[in-house]
Amino acid sequence: MGMTAKLAILAGGGAFPALIARHAHESGRQLHIVAIEGEAENAVEAYPHDWVKWGEIGKILNILKRQDCRELVIIGSVSRPDLSHVRLDFGAIWNLPFILSLTVGGDDSVLSRVVRFFEEKGVTVRGAHEVAPDLTVPRKVLSSRTPSKEHDGDIAIGFDLMQALGPFDVGQAAVVSRGHVIAVEGAEGTDAMLERCAGLRQWGRKRRTGILVKCPKPGQELRVDMPAIGVRTLEKAHDAGLAGIALRAGQVLLAGERGELGRRADELGLFLAGVGAR
Amino acid sequence: MGMTAKLAILAGGGAFPALIARHAHESGRQLHIVAIEGEAENAVEAYPHDWVKWGEIGKILNILKRQDCRELVIIGSVSRPDLSHVRLDFGAIWNLPFILSLTVGGDDSVLSRVVRFFEEKGVTVRGAHEVAPDLTVPRKVLSSRTPSKEHDGDIAIGFDLMQALGPFDVGQAAVVSRGHVIAVEGAEGTDAMLERCAGLRQWGRKRRTGILVKCPKPGQELRVDMPAIGVRTLEKAHDAGLAGIALRAGQVLLAGERGELGRRADELGLFLAGVGAR
């Protein structure tokens, strides 16, 4: 079983919690899932688990202690809970200054404070990419199609743009076509941005042109907030008439197996590439 | 009638050509409108005018010569003509190298080449802001409401963002709320960007927060491509739940009279401010 500490997975919604549990389990790690009610999917019940409610911070801490989990992965989507309906347990009230600190400031700093909170309790917070590196984008092309020289130019513009946007804490993704920035992701998310590009296809584009780039914002807390793409993003990129997708290698999570996503890209006529930082 | 040269207005669609003709006429200028069929509104017929078709470059040059117009304003929206249906006249064929040069490169450079083309024929291209300065945003607040300190912070972030995006030739506008960039305008245009922000209001915003900033891209050719806002933009900003609009003074056209737009902003509960460069 190796020397690594037992892993807890604090599971929100979507496929990632179970996917990461499987990868961690297959790599020989002992694990215990702490599943958030109303968020986590039932698939997580395939592993040792407990269900908790929003606000039951005392219960979460007790589970981690009882299960002797000294490492924690926080993963999955969360709806923004209506704070007036969250029932705080005794542990939460005990940690009220922490809870209150979450209600001020931006999203990124909330996540950093969550990490700090657990680490102050002696639990090391790990990123999904650390416990399941196979789920990140490798530095290679996953599809049969490869980027052309024109696409390489668009990809470089896209990653440069992401870098320039760094100080503004906006945008994990952009669409670039033949040297022109077509769309920059704001609060709407990658899929909604791609839908809007589909509406712009009338702009005289006949063959597939343009690429989606996706990468973390500079300074993004990858341990709790990592960009991800799955089959739906591939399909939206196809519908937008794009030629392919370039992801920052090692820094974007794949919601599925690499081979599977590469095959889906092939079916859709897209390239899907992991690109290293220069 | 003063010493200024007679002004030609090459009129595309929308309200601007007639609006600019009125302002130029009221300031005492002689003018002649060259209206593009299928684009310009009938309102331009209130002034001396000729109608031309897409591609009738020879005819346009002849009109300018016959009317002795040594200054030209190019203004109004244009649909992208289907080149296979444009009938080039003799003057266009004579200037074929120029026409062909328009088919390569990005939008901005096309506009710069159009300016150069007319100037090589001895016609000075003027910006709408030069012949009708009253139609640009003044450096003051046009509404009864004024930006709060929070809004001032968001406005500063917005204009800084526009500056940072300069090298990427994208975005004349952005939405910023409480220190966060919510949306960056891409190819979709300002009104579509605001519509998307309306869809994001569920993100816990109850009172009006957030601002729209709009300004030219750094290096934008203001003589032929100036950002503009009108009543519709005010209404979309209202629907998006924003608190107000900040425009770069002197560099954004108002599609209407200042007082009228200020009153509409008041009705919608928005501030509308012209902000100078720092």
Coordinates of C-alpha atoms in Angstrom, one line a residue:
Chain A
M1 CA 0.0 0.0 0.0
G2 CA 3.0 2.3 0.1
M3 CA 4.0 5.0 2.5
T4 CA 1.6 7.7 1.3
A5 CA -1.0 9.1 3.7
K6 CA -4.6 8.0 3.4
L7 CA -6.5 10.4 1.1
A8 CA -9.8 12.1 1.7
I9 CA -11.8 13.4 -1.3
L10 CA -14.2 16.3 -0.5
A11 CA -16.6 15.6 -3.3
G12 CA -18.8 18.2 -5.1
G13 CA -20.8 17.6 -8.3
G14 CA -19.9 16.2 -11.7
A15 CA -17.8 13.2 -12.8
F16 CA -14.5 14.3 -11.4
P17 CA -14.8 13.1 -7.8
A18 CA -15.4 9.4 -8.8
L19 CA -12.9 9.7 -11.6
I20 CA -10.2 10.9 -9.3
A21 CA -11.1 8.3 -6.7
R22 CA -10.7 5.6 -9.3
H23 CA -7.3 6.9 -10.4
A24 CA -6.1 7.3 -6.9
H25 CA -7.4 3.8 -5.9
E26 CA -5.8 2.2 -8.9
S27 CA -2.5 3.8 -8.0
G28 CA -2.7 1.9 -4.7
R29 CA -3.9 4.7 -2.4
Q30 CA -6.3 4.2 0.5
L31 CA -9.1 6.8 0.4
H32 CA -12.3 8.0 2.0
I33 CA -14.8 10.2 0.3
V34 CA -16.6 13.0 2.1
A35 CA -19.6 13.6 -0.2
I36 CA -21.6 16.9 -0.1
E37 CA -25.3 16.3 -0.1
G38 CA -27.1 17.8 -3.1
E39 CA -23.8 18.2 -5.0
A40 CA -21.9 14.8 -5.2
E41 CA -23.1 12.1 -7.6
N42 CA -24.1 8.7 -6.3
A43 CA -21.1 7.2 -8.2
V44 CA -18.9 8.2 -5.3
E45 CA -20.6 5.5 -3.1
A46 CA -18.5 2.9 -4.9
Y47 CA -15.8 3.9 -2.4
P48 CA -15.7 4.2 1.4
H49 CA -17.6 7.4 2.1
D50 CA -19.7 9.6 4.3
W51 CA -22.3 12.2 3.3
V52 CA -22.2 15.7 4.8
K53 CA -24.4 18.8 4.5
W54 CA -23.2 22.3 3.6
G55 CA -21.9 23.9 6.7
E56 CA -21.1 20.7 8.6
I57 CA -17.5 21.7 9.0
G58 CA -17.2 20.0 12.4
K59 CA -18.5 16.8 10.9
I60 CA -16.0 17.0 8.0
L61 CA -13.1 17.6 10.4
N62 CA -14.2 14.7 12.6
I63 CA -14.4 12.3 9.6
L64 CA -10.9 13.3 8.5
K65 CA -9.6 12.7 12.0
R66 CA -11.5 9.4 12.5
Q67 CA -10.4 8.1 9.1
D68 CA -6.8 9.3 9.7
C69 CA -6.8 11.2 6.4
R70 CA -3.8 13.6 6.4
E71 CA -4.3 14.6 2.7
L72 CA -7.3 16.0 1.1
V73 CA -8.5 16.7 -2.4
I74 CA -11.3 19.2 -2.9
I75 CA -12.9 18.5 -6.2
G76 CA -16.2 18.9 -8.2
S77 CA -18.6 21.6 -8.9
V78 CA -20.6 23.3 -6.2
S79 CA -23.7 25.4 -6.5
R80 CA -23.5 28.6 -4.5
P81 CA -25.4 27.6 -1.4
D82 CA -28.0 30.0 -0.1
L83 CA -26.3 31.0 3.2
S84 CA -29.6 31.6 5.0
H85 CA -30.4 27.9 4.6
V86 CA -27.0 26.4 5.5
R87 CA -27.2 24.9 9.0
L88 CA -23.9 25.4 10.7
D89 CA -22.8 22.6 13.0
F90 CA -20.9 23.0 16.2
G91 CA -17.6 22.7 14.4
A92 CA -18.6 25.5 12.1
I93 CA -19.6 27.8 14.9
W94 CA -16.3 27.0 16.6
N95 CA -14.7 28.1 13.3
L96 CA -16.9 31.1 12.8
P97 CA -14.1 33.6 12.1
F98 CA -13.1 31.4 9.2
I99 CA -16.7 31.2 7.9
L100 CA -17.1 34.9 8.1
S101 CA -13.8 35.5 6.3
L102 CA -15.2 33.6 3.4
T103 CA -18.0 36.1 2.8
V104 CA -15.6 39.0 1.8
G105 CA -13.3 39.2 -1.2
G106 CA -13.2 37.4 -4.5
D107 CA -13.5 33.8 -5.5
D108 CA -9.8 33.0 -5.7
S109 CA -9.1 34.3 -2.2
V110 CA -12.0 32.2 -0.8
L111 CA -10.4 29.1 -2.2
S112 CA -7.0 30.1 -0.8
R113 CA -8.6 30.6 2.6
V114 CA -10.2 27.1 2.4
V115 CA -6.8 25.6 1.7
R116 CA -5.2 27.5 4.6
F117 CA -8.1 26.4 6.9
F118 CA -7.5 22.7 6.3
E119 CA -3.8 23.0 6.4
E120 CA -4.0 24.7 9.8
K121 CA -5.9 21.6 11.0
G122 CA -2.9 19.5 9.9
V123 CA -4.5 18.3 6.6
T124 CA -2.4 18.8 3.5
V125 CA -4.6 19.9 0.5
R126 CA -3.5 18.2 -2.7
G127 CA -4.5 19.1 -6.2
A128 CA -6.3 16.6 -8.4
H129 CA -3.3 16.8 -10.8
E130 CA -1.1 15.6 -7.9
V131 CA -3.1 12.5 -7.0
A132 CA -4.2 11.6 -10.5
P133 CA -1.6 13.1 -12.9
D134 CA -3.0 10.8 -15.7
L135 CA -6.1 13.0 -15.7
T136 CA -4.2 16.1 -16.7
V137 CA -3.4 16.9 -20.4
P138 CA -0.1 15.5 -21.5
R139 CA 2.3 17.5 -23.6
K140 CA 1.3 15.9 -26.9
V141 CA -1.4 15.8 -29.5
L142 CA -4.2 13.4 -28.4
S143 CA -6.1 13.4 -31.7
S144 CA -5.1 12.1 -35.2
R145 CA -5.3 15.7 -36.6
T146 CA -2.5 18.0 -35.6
P147 CA -2.4 21.8 -35.5
S148 CA -1.3 23.5 -38.8
K149 CA 1.2 26.3 -38.9
E150 CA -1.8 28.8 -39.0
H151 CA -3.2 27.1 -35.9
D152 CA 0.2 27.3 -34.1
G153 CA 0.1 31.0 -34.7
D154 CA -3.4 31.3 -33.3
I155 CA -2.4 29.2 -30.3
A156 CA 0.5 31.4 -29.5
I157 CA -1.7 34.5 -29.6
G158 CA -4.2 32.8 -27.4
F159 CA -1.7 31.9 -24.7
D160 CA -0.1 35.3 -24.9
L161 CA -3.5 36.9 -24.4
M162 CA -4.2 34.7 -21.3
Q163 CA -0.9 35.9 -19.9
A164 CA -1.7 39.6 -20.6
L165 CA -5.1 39.1 -18.9
G166 CA -3.4 37.8 -15.7
P167 CA -3.5 40.9 -13.6
F168 CA -7.2 41.2 -14.2
D169 CA -8.1 37.7 -12.9
V170 CA -10.3 37.0 -15.9
G171 CA -10.5 34.3 -18.5
Q172 CA -9.2 30.8 -18.6
A173 CA -10.0 30.5 -22.3
A174 CA -10.2 32.4 -25.5
V175 CA -11.0 31.7 -29.2
V176 CA -8.5 32.9 -31.9
S177 CA -9.1 32.6 -35.6
R178 CA -6.6 33.5 -38.3
G179 CA -4.7 36.0 -36.1
H180 CA -7.9 37.6 -34.6
V181 CA -9.1 37.2 -31.1
I182 CA -12.8 36.3 -31.5
A183 CA -13.8 35.7 -27.9
V184 CA -12.4 36.1 -24.4
E185 CA -14.0 34.0 -21.6
G186 CA -15.5 36.1 -18.8
A187 CA -17.8 34.9 -16.0
E188 CA -19.9 32.9 -18.5
G189 CA -17.6 29.9 -18.7
T190 CA -16.0 28.1 -21.7
D191 CA -19.0 26.3 -23.1
A192 CA -21.1 29.5 -23.2
M193 CA -18.3 31.4 -24.9
L194 CA -18.1 28.6 -27.5
E195 CA -21.9 28.9 -28.1
R196 CA -21.5 32.6 -28.8
C197 CA -18.8 31.8 -31.4
A198 CA -21.2 29.4 -33.1
G199 CA -23.5 32.4 -33.5
L200 CA -20.6 34.4 -35.2
R201 CA -19.9 31.8 -37.9
Q202 CA -21.9 33.9 -40.3
W203 CA -18.8 36.1 -40.4
G204 CA -17.8 34.4 -43.6
R205 CA -16.0 31.4 -42.2
K206 CA -16.6 28.4 -44.5
R207 CA -14.0 25.9 -43.6
R208 CA -13.0 25.1 -40.0
T209 CA -10.8 27.8 -38.7
G210 CA -9.9 29.1 -35.2
I211 CA -8.8 27.4 -32.1
L212 CA -9.8 27.3 -28.4
V213 CA -7.0 27.8 -25.9
K214 CA -7.5 27.0 -22.2
C215 CA -5.1 27.3 -19.3
P216 CA -5.2 28.4 -15.7
K217 CA -5.0 32.1 -15.0
P218 CA -1.5 33.2 -13.8
G219 CA -1.4 32.5 -10.1
Q220 CA -4.6 30.4 -10.0
E221 CA -4.8 28.0 -7.0
L222 CA -4.6 24.7 -8.9
R223 CA -5.1 22.7 -5.7
V224 CA -8.7 23.7 -5.5
D225 CA -9.6 25.3 -8.9
M226 CA -8.2 23.7 -12.0
P227 CA -9.5 24.3 -15.5
A228 CA -11.1 21.3 -17.0
I229 CA -12.5 20.1 -20.3
G230 CA -14.6 17.2 -21.3
V231 CA -16.6 15.8 -24.2
R232 CA -19.1 18.6 -24.0
T233 CA -16.3 21.2 -24.7
L234 CA -15.2 19.2 -27.7
E235 CA -18.7 19.2 -29.0
K236 CA -19.2 22.9 -28.5
A237 CA -15.9 23.6 -30.2
H238 CA -17.1 21.6 -33.1
D239 CA -20.4 23.4 -33.2
A240 CA -18.5 26.7 -33.2
G241 CA -16.7 25.7 -36.4
L242 CA -13.3 25.6 -34.7
A243 CA -10.4 23.5 -36.0
G244 CA -9.1 22.4 -32.6
I245 CA -8.3 22.9 -29.0
A246 CA -5.0 23.6 -27.3
L247 CA -4.6 23.1 -23.6
R248 CA -1.7 24.0 -21.3
A249 CA -0.1 20.6 -20.6
G250 CA -0.2 19.5 -16.9
Q251 CA -2.5 22.3 -15.9
V252 CA -5.9 21.3 -17.3
L253 CA -7.9 18.3 -16.1
L254 CA -9.5 15.9 -18.6
A255 CA -13.0 14.8 -17.7
G256 CA -12.4 11.4 -19.1
E257 CA -9.6 9.1 -20.3
R258 CA -7.1 10.5 -22.7
G259 CA -7.7 8.0 -25.4
E260 CA -11.4 8.4 -25.2
L261 CA -11.2 12.2 -25.6
G262 CA -8.7 11.8 -28.5
R263 CA -11.2 9.5 -30.3
R264 CA -14.1 11.9 -29.8
A265 CA -11.9 14.7 -31.2
D266 CA -11.2 12.5 -34.2
E267 CA -14.9 11.9 -34.7
L268 CA -15.6 15.6 -34.6
G269 CA -12.7 16.5 -37.0
L270 CA -10.8 18.5 -34.3
F271 CA -7.3 18.5 -33.1
L272 CA -6.8 18.2 -29.3
A273 CA -3.3 19.1 -28.1
G274 CA -1.5 19.6 -24.9
V275 CA 1.0 22.4 -25.2
G276 CA 3.9 23.1 -22.8
A277 CA 4.8 26.6 -21.6
R278 CA 7.6 28.2 -23.5
Chain B
M1 CA -20.1 80.0 -45.2
G2 CA -16.5 80.1 -43.9
M3 CA -13.3 78.9 -45.4
T4 CA -13.7 75.2 -44.8
A5 CA -13.9 72.8 -47.8
K6 CA -17.2 71.3 -48.9
L7 CA -17.8 68.0 -47.0
A8 CA -18.8 64.7 -48.5
I9 CA -20.4 62.1 -46.3
L10 CA -20.1 58.5 -47.5
A11 CA -23.2 57.1 -45.8
G12 CA -23.7 53.5 -44.6
G13 CA -26.6 52.3 -42.4
G14 CA -28.0 53.6 -39.1
A15 CA -28.8 57.0 -37.7
F16 CA -25.3 58.4 -37.8
P17 CA -25.0 59.7 -41.4
A18 CA -28.1 61.9 -41.1
L19 CA -27.1 62.9 -37.5
I20 CA -23.7 64.0 -38.6
A21 CA -25.1 65.8 -41.7
R22 CA -27.4 67.8 -39.5
H23 CA -24.6 68.7 -37.1
A24 CA -22.2 69.7 -39.9
H25 CA -25.0 71.6 -41.7
E26 CA -25.9 73.5 -38.5
S27 CA -22.3 74.4 -38.0
G28 CA -22.5 76.1 -41.4
R29 CA -20.8 73.6 -43.6
Q30 CA -21.7 72.8 -47.2
L31 CA -22.1 69.1 -47.7
H32 CA -23.0 66.4 -50.2
I33 CA -24.0 62.9 -49.2
V34 CA -22.9 59.8 -51.2
A35 CA -25.4 57.2 -50.0
I36 CA -24.7 53.5 -50.4
E37 CA -27.7 51.6 -51.7
G38 CA -29.0 48.9 -49.4
E39 CA -27.1 50.5 -46.5
A40 CA -28.0 54.2 -46.0
E41 CA -31.4 55.2 -44.6
N42 CA -33.7 57.4 -46.5
A43 CA -33.2 60.2 -43.9
V44 CA -30.1 61.2 -45.7
E45 CA -32.2 62.4 -48.7
A46 CA -33.0 65.5 -46.6
Y47 CA -29.6 66.8 -47.8
P48 CA -28.0 67.1 -51.3
H49 CA -27.1 63.5 -52.2
D50 CA -26.4 60.8 -54.8
W51 CA -27.0 57.1 -54.4
V52 CA -24.2 54.7 -55.3
K53 CA -23.9 50.9 -55.4
W54 CA -21.2 48.8 -53.7
G55 CA -18.2 48.7 -56.0
E56 CA -19.0 51.9 -57.9
I57 CA -15.7 53.5 -56.9
G58 CA -15.4 55.4 -60.1
K59 CA -18.8 56.9 -59.6
I60 CA -17.9 57.9 -56.0
L61 CA -14.7 59.6 -57.1
N62 CA -16.6 61.4 -59.9
I63 CA -19.2 62.7 -57.4
L64 CA -16.5 64.0 -55.1
K65 CA -14.8 65.7 -58.0
R66 CA -18.0 67.2 -59.5
Q67 CA -19.2 68.5 -56.1
D68 CA -15.7 69.8 -55.3
C69 CA -15.6 67.9 -52.0
R70 CA -12.1 68.0 -50.6
E71 CA -13.1 66.4 -47.3
L72 CA -14.9 63.2 -46.7
V73 CA -16.5 61.5 -43.7
I74 CA -17.1 57.8 -43.9
I75 CA -19.8 56.8 -41.5
G76 CA -22.5 54.3 -40.8
S77 CA -22.8 50.5 -40.6
V78 CA -22.1 48.3 -43.6
S79 CA -23.1 44.8 -44.2
R80 CA -20.3 42.7 -45.5
P81 CA -21.1 42.6 -49.2
D82 CA -21.0 39.3 -51.0
L83 CA -18.1 40.0 -53.3
S84 CA -19.4 37.8 -56.0
H85 CA -22.4 40.1 -56.4
V86 CA -20.7 43.4 -56.3
R87 CA -20.5 45.0 -59.8
L88 CA -17.3 46.8 -60.1
D89 CA -17.5 50.0 -62.3
F90 CA -14.8 51.2 -64.5
G91 CA -13.2 53.3 -61.8
A92 CA -13.1 50.2 -59.6
I93 CA -11.4 48.2 -62.3
W94 CA -8.9 51.1 -62.8
N95 CA -8.2 50.8 -59.0
L96 CA -8.1 47.1 -59.0
P97 CA -4.8 46.8 -57.1
F98 CA -6.4 48.8 -54.3
I99 CA -9.6 46.6 -54.3
L100 CA -7.4 43.4 -54.2
S101 CA -5.4 44.8 -51.3
L102 CA -8.6 45.0 -49.3
T103 CA -9.1 41.3 -49.5
V104 CA -6.1 40.5 -47.3
G105 CA -5.4 41.4 -43.7
G106 CA -7.6 42.3 -40.8
D107 CA -10.4 44.8 -40.5
D108 CA -8.3 47.6 -39.1
S109 CA -5.9 47.6 -41.9
V110 CA -8.7 47.5 -44.5
L111 CA -10.0 50.8 -43.0
S112 CA -6.5 52.3 -43.0
R113 CA -6.1 51.4 -46.6
V114 CA -9.5 53.0 -47.5
V115 CA -8.3 56.2 -45.8
R116 CA -5.0 56.1 -47.7
F117 CA -6.9 55.5 -51.0
F118 CA -9.0 58.6 -50.7
E119 CA -6.2 60.7 -49.5
E120 CA -4.1 59.7 -52.5
K121 CA -6.9 61.1 -54.6
G122 CA -6.6 64.4 -52.9
V123 CA -9.6 63.9 -50.5
T124 CA -8.9 64.4 -46.8
V125 CA -10.7 61.8 -44.7
R126 CA -12.1 63.4 -41.5
G127 CA -13.5 61.6 -38.5
A128 CA -17.1 62.1 -37.4
H129 CA -15.7 63.5 -34.1
E130 CA -13.9 66.2 -36.1
V131 CA -16.8 67.5 -38.1
A132 CA -19.4 67.0 -35.3
P133 CA -17.6 67.2 -32.0
D134 CA -20.9 67.7 -30.2
L135 CA -21.7 64.1 -31.0
T136 CA -18.8 62.8 -29.0
V137 CA -19.0 62.1 -25.3
P138 CA -17.9 65.1 -23.2
R139 CA -15.7 64.8 -20.2
K140 CA -18.5 65.0 -17.7
V141 CA -21.4 63.1 -16.2
L142 CA -24.5 63.3 -18.5
S143 CA -26.9 61.7 -16.0
S144 CA -28.3 62.8 -12.6
R145 CA -26.7 59.8 -11.0
T146 CA -22.9 59.9 -10.6
P147 CA -20.4 57.0 -10.2
S148 CA -19.7 56.0 -6.6
K149 CA -16.2 55.3 -5.3
E150 CA -16.8 51.6 -5.9
H151 CA -17.8 52.4 -9.5
D152 CA -14.7 54.6 -9.9
G153 CA -12.6 51.6 -9.0
D154 CA -14.4 49.3 -11.5
I155 CA -14.0 52.0 -14.2
A156 CA -10.3 52.2 -13.6
I157 CA -10.0 48.4 -13.9
G158 CA -12.0 48.5 -17.1
F159 CA -9.9 51.1 -18.8
D160 CA -6.7 49.4 -17.7
L161 CA -8.0 46.1 -19.1
M162 CA -8.7 47.8 -22.4
Q163 CA -5.2 49.1 -22.5
A164 CA -3.7 45.7 -21.7
L165 CA -5.7 44.1 -24.5
G166 CA -4.3 46.7 -27.0
P167 CA -1.7 44.4 -28.6
F168 CA -4.4 41.8 -29.3
D169 CA -6.7 44.1 -31.3
V170 CA -9.8 42.9 -29.4
G171 CA -12.5 44.5 -27.3
Q172 CA -13.7 48.1 -27.2
A173 CA -15.7 47.3 -24.1
A174 CA -15.9 45.3 -20.9
V175 CA -18.1 44.8 -17.8
V176 CA -16.5 45.1 -14.4
S177 CA -18.4 44.5 -11.1
R178 CA -17.0 45.0 -7.6
G179 CA -13.4 44.6 -8.8
H180 CA -14.1 41.6 -11.0
V181 CA -14.0 41.5 -14.8
I182 CA -17.3 39.9 -15.8
A183 CA -17.1 40.1 -19.5
V184 CA -14.7 41.2 -22.3
E185 CA -16.1 42.2 -25.7
G186 CA -14.9 40.0 -28.6
A187 CA -16.3 39.8 -32.1
E188 CA -19.9 39.7 -30.8
G189 CA -20.3 43.5 -30.1
T190 CA -21.2 45.5 -27.0
D191 CA -25.0 44.8 -27.0
A192 CA -24.5 41.0 -27.2
M193 CA -21.9 41.2 -24.4
L194 CA -24.4 43.0 -22.2
E195 CA -27.1 40.4 -23.0
R196 CA -24.8 37.7 -21.8
C197 CA -24.2 39.6 -18.5
A198 CA -28.0 39.8 -18.0
G199 CA -27.9 36.0 -18.0
L200 CA -25.2 36.0 -15.3
R201 CA -27.3 38.1 -12.9
Q202 CA -28.2 35.0 -11.0
W203 CA -24.7 35.2 -9.6
G204 CA -26.0 36.7 -6.4
R205 CA -26.2 40.3 -7.5
K206 CA -29.3 41.9 -6.0
R207 CA -28.7 45.6 -6.2
R208 CA -27.3 47.3 -9.3
T209 CA -23.6 46.8 -9.4
G210 CA -21.0 46.8 -12.2
I211 CA -20.2 49.1 -15.0
L212 CA -19.7 49.1 -18.7
V213 CA -16.6 50.7 -20.0
K214 CA -16.2 51.6 -23.7
C215 CA -13.4 53.2 -25.6
P216 CA -11.4 52.8 -28.8
K217 CA -8.8 50.1 -29.0
P218 CA -5.3 51.6 -28.7
G219 CA -4.3 52.7 -32.2
Q220 CA -7.8 52.4 -33.6
E221 CA -8.4 54.4 -36.8
L222 CA -10.9 56.9 -35.3
R223 CA -11.5 58.5 -38.7
V224 CA -13.4 55.5 -40.0
D225 CA -14.1 53.3 -37.0
M226 CA -15.2 55.0 -33.9
P227 CA -16.9 53.3 -31.0
A228 CA -20.5 54.5 -30.5
I229 CA -23.3 54.0 -28.0
G230 CA -27.0 54.8 -28.2
V231 CA -30.2 54.3 -26.4
R232 CA -30.1 50.5 -27.0
T233 CA -26.8 50.2 -25.2
L234 CA -28.3 52.1 -22.2
E235 CA -31.3 49.7 -22.2
K236 CA -29.1 46.6 -22.5
A237 CA -26.9 47.9 -19.6
H238 CA -30.0 48.4 -17.5
D239 CA -31.2 44.8 -18.4
A240 CA -27.8 43.5 -17.3
G241 CA -28.3 45.0 -13.9
L242 CA -25.4 47.4 -14.2
A243 CA -25.1 50.7 -12.3
G244 CA -23.7 52.8 -15.1
I245 CA -21.6 53.4 -18.2
A246 CA -18.2 55.1 -18.5
L247 CA -17.0 56.2 -21.9
R248 CA -13.7 57.6 -23.0
A249 CA -14.4 61.3 -23.4
G250 CA -13.9 62.6 -27.0
Q251 CA -13.4 59.1 -28.4
V252 CA -16.9 57.6 -28.4
L253 CA -19.8 58.8 -30.6
L254 CA -23.2 59.3 -29.1
A255 CA -26.1 58.1 -31.3
G256 CA -28.3 60.9 -30.2
E257 CA -28.2 64.3 -28.4
R258 CA -26.3 64.5 -25.1
G259 CA -29.3 65.7 -23.1
E260 CA -31.6 63.1 -24.5
L261 CA -29.2 60.2 -23.6
G262 CA -28.7 61.7 -20.1
R263 CA -32.4 61.7 -19.6
R264 CA -32.8 58.1 -20.8
A265 CA -30.0 57.1 -18.4
D266 CA -32.0 58.8 -15.6
E267 CA -35.2 57.0 -16.5
L268 CA -33.2 53.7 -16.4
G269 CA -31.5 54.5 -13.1
L270 CA -28.0 54.5 -14.7
F271 CA -25.1 56.9 -14.6
L272 CA -23.6 57.9 -17.9
A273 CA -20.2 59.4 -17.7
G274 CA -17.5 60.6 -20.1
V275 CA -14.1 60.0 -18.5
G276 CA -10.8 61.5 -19.7
A277 CA -7.6 59.6 -20.1
R278 CA -5.3 59.8 -17.1

